mmCIF file of C-alpha atoms in Angstrom:
data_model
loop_
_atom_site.group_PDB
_atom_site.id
_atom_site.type_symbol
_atom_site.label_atom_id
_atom_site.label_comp_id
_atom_site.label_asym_id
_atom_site.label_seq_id
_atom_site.Cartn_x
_atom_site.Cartn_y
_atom_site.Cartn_z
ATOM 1 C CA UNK A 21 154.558 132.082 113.581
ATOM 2 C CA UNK A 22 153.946 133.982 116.861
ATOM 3 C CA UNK A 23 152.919 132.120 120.067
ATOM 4 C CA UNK A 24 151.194 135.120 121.365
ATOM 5 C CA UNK A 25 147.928 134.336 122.396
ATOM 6 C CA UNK A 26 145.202 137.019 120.958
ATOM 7 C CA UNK A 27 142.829 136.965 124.289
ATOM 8 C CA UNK A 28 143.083 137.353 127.921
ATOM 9 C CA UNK A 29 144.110 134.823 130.445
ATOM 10 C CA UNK A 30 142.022 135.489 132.450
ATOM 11 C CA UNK A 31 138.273 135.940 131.464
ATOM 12 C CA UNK A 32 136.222 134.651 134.117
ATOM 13 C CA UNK A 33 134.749 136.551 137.435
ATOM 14 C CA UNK A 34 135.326 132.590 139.131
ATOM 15 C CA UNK A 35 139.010 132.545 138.064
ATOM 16 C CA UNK A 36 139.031 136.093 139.834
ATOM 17 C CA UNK A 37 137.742 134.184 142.713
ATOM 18 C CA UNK A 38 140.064 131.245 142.795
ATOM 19 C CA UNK A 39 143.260 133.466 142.757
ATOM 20 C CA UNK A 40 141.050 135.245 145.975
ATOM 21 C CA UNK A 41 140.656 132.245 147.558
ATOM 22 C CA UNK A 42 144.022 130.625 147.214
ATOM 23 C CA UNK A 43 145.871 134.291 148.219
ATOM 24 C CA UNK A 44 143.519 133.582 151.576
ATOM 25 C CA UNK A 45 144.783 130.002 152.153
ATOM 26 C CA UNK A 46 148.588 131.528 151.939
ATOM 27 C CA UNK A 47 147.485 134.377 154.341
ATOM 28 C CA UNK A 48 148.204 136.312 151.265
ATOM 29 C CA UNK A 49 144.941 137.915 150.308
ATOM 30 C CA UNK A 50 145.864 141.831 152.073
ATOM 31 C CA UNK A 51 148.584 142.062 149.988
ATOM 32 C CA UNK A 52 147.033 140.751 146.495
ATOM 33 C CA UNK A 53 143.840 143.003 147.123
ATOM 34 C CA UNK A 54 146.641 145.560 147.578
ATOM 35 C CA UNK A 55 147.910 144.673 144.488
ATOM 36 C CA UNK A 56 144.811 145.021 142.735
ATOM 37 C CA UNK A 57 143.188 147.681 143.805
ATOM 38 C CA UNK A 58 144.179 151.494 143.923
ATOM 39 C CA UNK A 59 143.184 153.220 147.330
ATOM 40 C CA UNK A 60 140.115 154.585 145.772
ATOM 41 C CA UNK A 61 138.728 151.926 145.250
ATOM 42 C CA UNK A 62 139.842 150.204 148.408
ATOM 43 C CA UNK A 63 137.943 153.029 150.064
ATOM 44 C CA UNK A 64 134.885 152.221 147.407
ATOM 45 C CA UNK A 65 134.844 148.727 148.638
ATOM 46 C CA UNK A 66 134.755 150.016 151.861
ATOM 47 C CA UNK A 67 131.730 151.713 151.371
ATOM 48 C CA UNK A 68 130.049 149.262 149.633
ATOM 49 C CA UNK A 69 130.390 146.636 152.766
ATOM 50 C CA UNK A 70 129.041 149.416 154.986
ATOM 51 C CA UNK A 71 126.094 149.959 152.885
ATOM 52 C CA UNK A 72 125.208 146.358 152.871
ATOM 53 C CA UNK A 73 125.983 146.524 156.366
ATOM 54 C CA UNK A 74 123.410 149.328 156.948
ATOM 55 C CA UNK A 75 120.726 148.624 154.343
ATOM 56 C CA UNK A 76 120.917 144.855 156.179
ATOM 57 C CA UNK A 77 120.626 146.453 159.775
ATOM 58 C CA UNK A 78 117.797 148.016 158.315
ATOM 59 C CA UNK A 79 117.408 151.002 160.829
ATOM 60 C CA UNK A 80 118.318 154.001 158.121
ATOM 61 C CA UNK A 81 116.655 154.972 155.493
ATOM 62 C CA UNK A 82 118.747 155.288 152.245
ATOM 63 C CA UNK A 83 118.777 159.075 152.437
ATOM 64 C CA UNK A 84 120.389 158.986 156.340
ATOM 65 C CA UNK A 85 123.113 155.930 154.858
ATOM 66 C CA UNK A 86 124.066 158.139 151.928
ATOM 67 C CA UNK A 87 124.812 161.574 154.360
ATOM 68 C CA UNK A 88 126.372 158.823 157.059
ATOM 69 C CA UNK A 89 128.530 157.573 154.021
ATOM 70 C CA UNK A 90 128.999 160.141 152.007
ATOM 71 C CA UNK A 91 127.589 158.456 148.811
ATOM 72 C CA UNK A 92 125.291 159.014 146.687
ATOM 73 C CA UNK A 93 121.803 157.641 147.541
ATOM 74 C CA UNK A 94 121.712 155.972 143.535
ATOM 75 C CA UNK A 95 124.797 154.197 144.915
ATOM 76 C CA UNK A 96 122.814 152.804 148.191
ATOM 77 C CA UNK A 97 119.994 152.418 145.907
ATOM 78 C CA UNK A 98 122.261 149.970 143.587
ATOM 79 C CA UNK A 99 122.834 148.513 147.092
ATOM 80 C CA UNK A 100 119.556 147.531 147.925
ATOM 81 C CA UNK A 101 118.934 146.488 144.320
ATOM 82 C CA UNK A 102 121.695 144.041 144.215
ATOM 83 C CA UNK A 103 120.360 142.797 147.857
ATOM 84 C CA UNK A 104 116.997 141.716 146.448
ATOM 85 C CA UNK A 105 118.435 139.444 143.875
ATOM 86 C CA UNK A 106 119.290 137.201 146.846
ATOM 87 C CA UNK A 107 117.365 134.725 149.025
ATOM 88 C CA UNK A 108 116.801 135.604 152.949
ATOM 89 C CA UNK A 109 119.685 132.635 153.671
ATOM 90 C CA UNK A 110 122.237 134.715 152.037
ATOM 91 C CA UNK A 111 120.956 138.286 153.416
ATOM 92 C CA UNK A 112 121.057 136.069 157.159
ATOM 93 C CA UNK A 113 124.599 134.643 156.301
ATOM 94 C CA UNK A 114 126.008 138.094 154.827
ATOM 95 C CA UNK A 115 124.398 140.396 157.906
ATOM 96 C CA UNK A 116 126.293 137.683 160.621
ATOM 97 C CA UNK A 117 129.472 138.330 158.706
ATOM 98 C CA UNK A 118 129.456 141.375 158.900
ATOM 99 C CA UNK A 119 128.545 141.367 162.933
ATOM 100 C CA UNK A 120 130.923 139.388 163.594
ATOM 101 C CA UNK A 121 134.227 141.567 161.749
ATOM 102 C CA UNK A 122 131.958 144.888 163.190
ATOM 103 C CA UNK A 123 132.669 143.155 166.759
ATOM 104 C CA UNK A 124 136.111 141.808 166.154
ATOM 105 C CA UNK A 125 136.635 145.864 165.306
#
């Protein structure tokens, strides 16, 4: 009999999160996101702060974030989708954030 198990370890988006979180408390989170993620799609995430980061700031339309960018405007649209599934508390909370790495810059 094999001890092999037949699914993943890791199936969750929250376990995903824990391993984030505990890579930040060792001041090890640069290098695991490193370790996970190609350059593409470090750049990708890049974009995808700086389009919350605009659509937030609110003084673009999607057409002038998508030439600024240089995304599609169905990507800025997903953007402003995923934005309206949360309250104003978390658009407040997420737009400071972002401020205050934008000033630390």
């Amino acid at each position: 009999m094999s001890n092999i198990q037949e699914t993943p370890e890791f199936s969750e988006w929250q376990q995903v999160v824990d391993i984030l979180r505990q890579a930040a408390a060792e001041e090890k989170d640069d290098t695991l996101l490193r370790l996970l993620l190609t350059p593409d799609e470090r750049s990708v995430l890049l974009s995808r702060v700086n389009i919350l980061h605009e659509l937030l700031n609110g003084e673009r339309s999607q057409r002038k974030i998508s030439e600024l960018l240089g995304v599609g405007v169905a990507t800025i649209t997903r953007g402003s989708n995923e934005l309206k599934h949360h309250d104003d508390d978390t658009k407040v909370w997420l737009a400071s954030l972002l401020e205050q790495q934008r000033v630390k810059a």
